Coordinates of C-alpha atoms and ligand atoms in Angstrom, one line a residue:
M1 CA 25.8 -4.8 -26.0
P2 CA 23.0 -2.1 -25.0
N3 CA 20.2 -2.2 -27.3
S4 CA 20.6 1.2 -29.1
V5 CA 17.7 3.6 -27.8
P6 CA 15.5 5.3 -30.4
A7 CA 14.9 8.9 -29.1
S8 CA 10.8 8.4 -29.2
I9 CA 11.7 6.1 -26.1
K10 CA 14.1 8.4 -24.5
R11 CA 11.2 11.1 -24.9
R12 CA 8.3 9.0 -23.5
L13 CA 10.6 7.7 -20.5
T14 CA 11.4 11.4 -19.5
Q15 CA 7.5 12.0 -19.8
L16 CA 7.0 9.0 -17.5
K17 CA 9.0 9.9 -14.9
Q18 CA 7.6 13.4 -15.0
E19 CA 4.3 12.1 -15.1
I20 CA 4.7 9.3 -12.4
S21 CA 6.6 12.0 -10.1
A22 CA 3.7 14.4 -10.2
H23 CA 1.2 12.0 -9.6
R24 CA 3.1 10.5 -6.1
D25 CA 3.5 14.0 -5.1
R26 CA -0.5 14.3 -5.5
Y27 CA -1.2 11.4 -4.0
Y28 CA 1.3 11.4 -1.0
L29 CA 1.6 14.7 -0.4
L30 CA -1.4 16.6 -1.2
D31 CA -3.9 13.5 -0.7
D32 CA -5.6 14.4 -3.6
P33 CA -5.4 12.4 -6.5
I34 CA -7.0 13.0 -10.1
L35 CA -6.3 9.5 -11.5
S36 CA -7.4 5.9 -10.4
D37 CA -5.0 3.5 -9.1
T38 CA -5.4 1.2 -12.3
E39 CA -4.6 4.3 -14.3
F40 CA -1.3 5.0 -12.0
D41 CA -0.7 1.6 -12.2
Q42 CA -0.3 1.3 -15.8
L43 CA 1.8 4.3 -16.2
F44 CA 4.0 2.5 -14.4
A45 CA 4.3 -0.5 -15.6
E46 CA 5.3 1.3 -18.3
L47 CA 7.9 3.3 -17.1
L48 CA 8.9 -0.7 -15.9
R49 CA 8.6 -2.4 -19.0
L50 CA 11.2 0.2 -20.8
E51 CA 13.4 0.6 -17.9
N52 CA 13.7 -3.1 -18.5
Q53 CA 14.1 -2.8 -21.7
Y54 CA 16.6 -0.2 -22.0
P55 CA 18.3 -0.7 -18.2
Q56 CA 20.6 2.3 -19.7
L57 CA 18.2 4.6 -19.1
V58 CA 17.8 3.8 -15.1
T59 CA 18.3 7.0 -13.6
A60 CA 18.9 7.5 -9.9
D61 CA 15.7 9.7 -10.0
S62 CA 13.0 7.3 -11.8
P63 CA 9.9 6.5 -9.5
S64 CA 11.0 2.8 -10.2
Q65 CA 14.3 3.4 -7.6
R66 CA 12.2 5.0 -4.9
V67 CA 9.9 2.9 -2.8
G68 CA 7.3 5.6 -1.4
A69 CA 6.7 9.3 -1.5
T70 CA 9.0 12.5 -0.5
P71 CA 8.3 12.8 3.9
L72 CA 6.9 16.0 4.0
S73 CA 9.0 19.0 5.6
Q74 CA 6.5 19.7 8.5
F75 CA 7.3 16.4 10.3
Q76 CA 11.0 15.7 12.0
L77 CA 12.4 13.0 9.7
L78 CA 13.4 9.6 10.9
T79 CA 15.5 7.0 9.0
H80 CA 14.4 3.6 9.1
V81 CA 16.6 0.7 10.8
S82 CA 15.5 -1.3 7.7
P83 CA 14.1 0.0 4.5
M84 CA 10.3 -0.1 4.4
L85 CA 10.2 -1.6 0.9
S86 CA 7.1 -2.0 -1.3
L87 CA 5.3 -5.2 -3.6
D88 CA 5.2 -6.1 -7.2
N89 CA 1.9 -6.4 -8.4
A90 CA 0.4 -9.1 -10.2
F91 CA -2.9 -8.3 -12.3
T92 CA -3.7 -11.8 -13.7
K93 CA -4.1 -15.0 -13.0
E94 CA -1.1 -15.5 -15.3
E95 CA 1.2 -13.4 -13.9
V96 CA 0.5 -15.2 -10.4
L97 CA 1.1 -18.7 -12.0
A98 CA 4.6 -17.1 -12.9
F99 CA 5.6 -15.5 -9.4
N100 CA 4.9 -19.0 -8.3
R101 CA 7.2 -20.4 -11.4
R102 CA 10.2 -18.3 -10.3
I103 CA 10.4 -18.9 -7.0
Q104 CA 9.9 -22.8 -7.5
E105 CA 12.7 -22.2 -9.8
R106 CA 15.2 -20.4 -7.2
L107 CA 14.4 -22.5 -4.5
K108 CA 14.7 -26.0 -5.4
S109 CA 11.1 -27.1 -7.3
Q110 CA 10.8 -30.1 -5.0
E111 CA 10.4 -28.1 -2.3
T112 CA 7.4 -27.1 -0.5
I113 CA 6.1 -24.0 -0.6
E114 CA 3.5 -22.6 1.6
Y115 CA 1.9 -18.8 1.2
A116 CA 0.1 -16.7 3.6
C117 CA -2.8 -15.1 1.7
E118 CA -3.6 -11.5 3.2
P119 CA -6.0 -8.6 2.2
K120 CA -4.1 -5.7 0.6
L121 CA -5.3 -3.5 3.1
D122 CA -5.8 -0.1 1.6
G123 CA -4.9 2.6 4.7
V124 CA -1.0 4.3 4.7
A125 CA 1.9 2.3 5.8
V126 CA 3.9 2.6 9.3
N127 CA 6.4 1.3 10.8
L128 CA 6.4 1.0 15.0
S129 CA 9.3 0.8 16.7
Y130 CA 9.3 -1.1 20.4
V131 CA 11.7 -0.8 22.8
Q132 CA 11.5 -3.3 25.4
G133 CA 8.0 -3.7 25.2
T134 CA 7.7 0.5 24.9
L135 CA 6.2 2.4 21.8
Q136 CA 8.9 4.6 21.4
R137 CA 8.6 5.8 17.9
A138 CA 6.1 6.0 14.9
A139 CA 7.0 6.7 11.3
T140 CA 5.1 7.0 7.9
R141 CA 6.7 5.2 4.7
G142 CA 8.3 8.5 3.2
D143 CA 10.7 6.9 0.5
G144 CA 11.4 3.8 1.5
Q145 CA 14.3 5.3 3.5
V146 CA 13.5 8.3 5.1
G147 CA 10.1 8.8 6.9
E148 CA 8.0 11.4 8.9
D149 CA 8.0 11.0 12.5
I150 CA 4.4 11.1 13.7
T151 CA 4.3 9.2 17.0
L152 CA 1.9 11.9 18.7
N153 CA -0.6 11.1 16.0
I154 CA 0.1 7.3 16.1
R155 CA -0.8 7.6 19.9
T156 CA -4.0 8.4 19.7
I157 CA -5.0 5.2 17.8
Q158 CA -6.4 3.3 20.7
Q159 CA -6.2 -0.1 18.9
I160 CA -2.2 0.8 19.1
P161 CA -0.9 -0.6 22.3
L162 CA 1.7 1.8 24.0
Q163 CA 3.3 -1.1 26.0
L164 CA 3.5 -5.1 24.5
H165 CA 2.4 -7.9 27.3
G166 CA 3.3 -11.0 27.3
K167 CA 6.2 -12.9 27.3
N168 CA 9.4 -12.9 25.2
I169 CA 9.2 -9.0 24.4
P170 CA 12.3 -8.4 22.2
K171 CA 14.2 -5.6 23.1
Y172 CA 14.0 -3.8 20.2
L173 CA 11.0 -4.9 17.5
E174 CA 9.4 -2.8 14.6
V175 CA 6.2 -3.7 13.4
R176 CA 4.9 -2.5 10.1
G177 CA 1.5 -2.5 9.2
E178 CA -1.6 -0.3 7.9
V179 CA -3.6 2.5 9.7
Y180 CA -6.7 2.8 7.8
L181 CA -10.0 4.2 8.4
P182 CA -12.8 1.7 8.9
K183 CA -15.8 2.1 5.8
K184 CA -18.1 3.6 8.2
A185 CA -16.0 6.1 9.8
F186 CA -15.1 7.2 6.7
Q187 CA -18.7 7.8 5.7
R188 CA -19.6 9.5 9.0
L189 CA -16.4 11.7 8.9
N190 CA -17.4 12.9 4.7
R191 CA -21.2 13.6 6.1
R192 CA -19.4 15.7 9.1
L193 CA -16.8 17.4 6.6
S194 CA -20.0 18.2 4.6
A195 CA -22.2 19.7 6.7
A196 CA -19.4 22.2 8.1
G197 CA -19.0 22.8 4.3
E198 CA -15.6 21.5 4.1
K199 CA -14.2 19.4 1.1
P200 CA -14.7 15.9 1.9
F201 CA -11.9 12.6 1.2
V202 CA -12.2 10.8 -2.0
N203 CA -11.8 7.7 -0.2
P204 CA -11.1 5.8 3.1
R205 CA -7.3 5.9 2.6
N206 CA -6.8 9.7 1.6
A207 CA -8.6 9.9 4.7
A208 CA -6.6 8.0 7.0
A209 CA -3.5 9.5 5.2
G210 CA -5.1 13.2 5.6
S211 CA -6.1 12.2 9.3
L212 CA -2.7 10.8 10.3
R213 CA -0.8 14.0 8.5
Q214 CA -2.2 16.4 11.0
L215 CA 0.3 18.6 12.5
D216 CA -2.1 19.0 15.8
P217 CA -2.7 15.5 17.2
K218 CA -5.9 16.2 18.8
I219 CA -7.3 16.1 15.1
T220 CA -6.3 12.5 14.6
A221 CA -7.8 12.0 18.1
Q222 CA -10.8 12.6 16.6
R223 CA -10.9 10.8 13.8
P224 CA -11.4 6.9 14.5
L225 CA -8.6 5.2 12.5
A226 CA -7.7 1.5 13.0
F227 CA -4.8 -0.3 12.4
F228 CA -3.6 -4.3 11.4
A229 CA -0.1 -5.1 11.7
H230 CA 1.3 -7.1 8.6
S231 CA 5.0 -7.8 8.8
L232 CA 7.8 -7.6 10.8
G233 CA 10.8 -4.4 10.4
A234 CA 14.2 -4.5 12.4
I235 CA 14.0 -6.9 15.3
K236 CA 16.6 -7.7 18.2
E237 CA 16.1 -11.1 18.7
E238 CA 17.2 -14.4 18.0
N239 CA 14.2 -16.8 19.2
L240 CA 11.9 -15.6 15.7
P241 CA 9.0 -18.2 14.9
P242 CA 10.0 -19.6 11.4
Q243 CA 6.9 -18.7 9.9
H244 CA 5.2 -15.5 9.1
T245 CA 2.0 -16.3 9.8
L246 CA 3.5 -17.5 13.0
I247 CA 4.8 -13.9 13.6
L248 CA 1.6 -12.7 13.1
Q249 CA 0.5 -14.9 15.6
Q250 CA 2.9 -13.7 18.2
F251 CA 1.8 -10.2 17.4
A252 CA -1.9 -11.0 18.3
K253 CA -0.1 -12.6 21.7
W254 CA 1.3 -9.0 22.9
G255 CA -1.7 -7.4 21.7
L256 CA -1.3 -5.7 18.3
P257 CA -4.0 -6.0 15.9
V258 CA -3.8 -8.7 13.4
C259 CA -6.3 -8.9 10.1
P260 CA -8.6 -12.2 11.0
Q261 CA -9.1 -12.6 7.2
T262 CA -5.2 -14.0 6.8
Q263 CA -5.0 -17.8 5.3
V264 CA -2.6 -20.2 4.8
A265 CA -2.4 -22.0 1.5
H266 CA -0.5 -24.8 0.5
T267 CA -0.3 -24.6 -3.3
I268 CA -0.6 -21.7 -5.5
E269 CA -4.9 -22.6 -6.7
A270 CA -6.0 -22.0 -3.1
C271 CA -4.2 -18.7 -3.4
L272 CA -6.3 -18.2 -6.4
H273 CA -9.2 -19.5 -4.4
Y274 CA -8.4 -17.1 -1.9
Y275 CA -8.6 -14.0 -4.4
Q276 CA -11.8 -15.1 -6.0
A277 CA -13.3 -15.7 -2.0
L278 CA -12.1 -12.4 -0.7
A279 CA -13.3 -10.3 -3.8
Q280 CA -16.6 -12.1 -3.2
E281 CA -16.6 -11.2 0.6
R282 CA -14.9 -7.5 0.0
P283 CA -18.4 -5.8 0.1
N284 CA -19.1 -6.8 3.5
L285 CA -15.5 -6.2 5.2
P286 CA -15.1 -3.0 7.4
Y287 CA -12.2 -2.2 5.5
E288 CA -11.7 -1.3 2.0
I289 CA -9.0 -3.5 0.0
D290 CA -7.5 -3.3 -3.2
G291 CA -6.5 -6.8 -3.5
V292 CA -4.8 -10.0 -1.9
V293 CA -0.8 -10.5 -1.0
Y294 CA 0.4 -13.7 -1.0
K295 CA 3.5 -14.4 1.0
V296 CA 6.3 -17.5 0.9
N297 CA 5.8 -18.4 4.6
S298 CA 9.0 -19.9 5.3
L299 CA 11.4 -17.2 6.8
A300 CA 14.0 -19.0 6.1
Q301 CA 12.8 -19.6 2.1
Q302 CA 12.4 -15.8 2.1
Q303 CA 15.7 -15.1 3.4
R304 CA 17.1 -17.9 0.4
L305 CA 14.8 -15.5 -2.1
G306 CA 15.2 -12.3 -0.9
F307 CA 15.0 -8.9 -2.5
I308 CA 15.3 -6.8 -6.0
S309 CA 15.6 -3.1 -5.4
R310 CA 12.1 -1.9 -4.5
A311 CA 10.7 -5.4 -3.2
P312 CA 10.7 -8.4 -1.9
R313 CA 10.9 -11.9 -4.7
W314 CA 8.9 -13.6 -2.0
A315 CA 5.6 -12.0 -2.4
I316 CA 3.6 -10.1 -4.6
A317 CA 0.2 -8.2 -4.3
H318 CA -2.8 -9.5 -6.8
K319 CA -4.9 -6.9 -7.0
F320 CA -8.5 -6.8 -8.1
P321 CA -9.4 -5.2 -11.2
A322 CA -10.8 -1.2 -11.4
E323 CA -14.1 -0.7 -10.2
E324 CA -16.3 0.1 -12.9
A325 CA -20.1 2.1 -13.2
T326 CA -21.4 3.7 -16.3
T327 CA -23.5 7.2 -15.4
R328 CA -25.0 9.7 -17.9
L329 CA -23.5 12.8 -19.4
L330 CA -26.1 15.8 -18.0
A331 CA -24.0 18.5 -19.4
I332 CA -20.6 20.2 -20.3
H333 CA -19.4 23.7 -19.2
F334 CA -16.6 25.7 -19.5
Q335 CA -14.4 27.1 -17.0
V336 CA -12.7 30.5 -18.0
G337 CA -9.3 30.5 -16.6
R338 CA -7.2 33.8 -15.4
T339 CA -5.4 33.5 -18.8
G340 CA -9.0 33.4 -20.5
A341 CA -8.1 29.7 -21.4
L342 CA -11.3 27.3 -21.7
T343 CA -11.4 23.9 -19.8
P344 CA -14.5 22.0 -20.5
V345 CA -16.1 20.1 -17.6
A346 CA -18.5 17.3 -17.5
R347 CA -21.5 17.4 -15.2
L348 CA -22.0 13.4 -14.7
E349 CA -24.9 11.9 -13.1
P350 CA -24.1 10.5 -9.5
V351 CA -23.6 6.8 -9.3
L352 CA -23.8 4.8 -6.2
W353 CA -20.5 3.8 -5.2
G354 CA -19.1 1.5 -2.5
G355 CA -22.4 2.4 -1.0
L356 CA -21.3 6.3 -1.4
P357 CA -23.1 8.4 -4.2
S358 CA -20.2 9.5 -5.7
V359 CA -19.8 10.8 -10.1
I360 CA -17.4 8.8 -11.3
P361 CA -13.9 8.0 -12.3
P362 CA -13.4 8.1 -8.3
C363 CA -9.4 8.7 -7.7
G364 CA -8.9 5.5 -4.9
G365 CA -6.5 3.2 -3.6
C366 CA -2.6 3.0 -2.7
H367 CA -0.1 3.2 -5.6
S368 CA 2.5 1.5 -3.9
Ligands
IVH401 S1 4.2 -6.9 3.6 C1 7.8 -6.4 2.4 N1 1.1 -7.3 3.4 O1 1.2 -2.0 0.7 C2 6.5 -6.1 2.0 N2 1.8 -4.9 2.4 O2 2.6 -2.2 -2.0 C3 5.9 -5.5 2.8 N3 0.2 -3.4 2.1 O3 3.2 -0.1 1.7 C4 4.7 -5.0 2.9 N4 -1.7 -5.0 2.7 O4 1.5 -1.0 3.5 C5 2.3 -6.0 3.3 N5 -1.1 -7.4 3.8 C6 -0.3 -6.7 3.5 C7 -0.6 -5.7 3.0 C8 0.7 -4.5 2.9 C9 -1.4 -3.2 2.3 C10 1.1 -2.1 2.0 C11 2.0 -1.7 2.5 C12 2.9 -1.2 1.6 C13 2.0 -1.8 0.4 C14 3.6 -2.2 -0.5

C-alpha cells in the first residue's frame, strides 16, 4: 500500500521541482548561479528524500529523473551512444561507510573490493568520440541523453589529442572527462574581463562553461582550457583492461591527459584517508575540486553492481563541506524596481576567497 500523501508534502514537492529546475537553468544554461553548491545539494537531497518516501509522486519531469541540463538550442544536438550519468553524493563519513556496506552486500562480503580514488574535478563534463583514433565529435553532457555538439570548441584545446597514438587503439572510443580552467588562468581571465569593463566569472567552473559554450570557437581558443579524462563511455573493443585505473593508464598512453592525483585504495578507511589528504592539498592544486570520487576499480564488479536511474551503484562523490567565511555588513541599500517594489541589497566587506577578493557567499561548484 503506498503511503497516503499529505497536501503539504505535495505542495512542497511541486515547489522543490520548480525551484531546482530554475536553479539548474541558471547554472547550466545561463552560467549565472545564485545558490551555493551546498544550498543546491540540500534542495536536491530534500527532493530525493520525499520522492523516496512517496514514490507515487515521482513524475517524469522531476529533476531527479534528469541527469544534467537541457541543451542550449544554438548548438547542434548530439544523442550520446551511451547515456552520460551522474554521481550520487555523500557528505559525511557515515554516508561513505554506508556506500561501502551496500557494495559489500550486493557483491559477496568476502570479495575484495578495491577503490579508485580521484579528485572530483569542478569543470564541465564532456564526451569525446574517437573513430579509428581520430577525434570525430565532442559533446557536452546536456540532459545525459542528448548533449550539444561542441566539436569545434573542443578542437581548440591544445591538451586534447586530435589523433590518439600508440597501440591497440579501438575502432570506436568514447572518452569522458572534465574540461576545466586552471586557477591561475581563471584569475588572469577575470582581471582581463574586469579591465575591459566586462562581467567577471563567478568561479573557474562557470568560466570553463562560458568559454566552452562560445558560438565562436576563436573566443574559446583564447581561453587556456585544460582537460582530464576520468571515464570510459561507449567502446568497440573486446580486449579492455579489467580495472578502471588500468583504463586511465591506457588513456594516458594514447596521449589523453589524466589526473595525476588518482590513487588505488584497498579499504574504505584508505578512501577516507585519501579524502583528508586531498582536502589538505586542495589549496595547492592548480585546478578546482569540490570533493573526491570513489569508484569500484574492477570492471567486472562494476558490471554486477549496475546503475540506478541517474547514477552508478559502484561510485560515489564525497563532497567537501562548503567553504565559509565571515564578513561585515557595511550598509543596506534599497533598490527601486520598475514596479516600485523595494529590494534590500546588502553591501558586504570583501573577503579573500581562494586567493581572490570576493563578496561572500560565492556561488560555486558543480551541481551534478
Ligand atoms: S565519473 C558514471 N569521475 O561529476 C560516472 N566524474 O556528478 C561518471 N566529475 O558530470 C562520472 N570529477 O563530469 C567522474 N573524477 C571524476 C569526476 C567526475 C568530476 C563530474 C562528471 C559528472 C559529475 C557527476
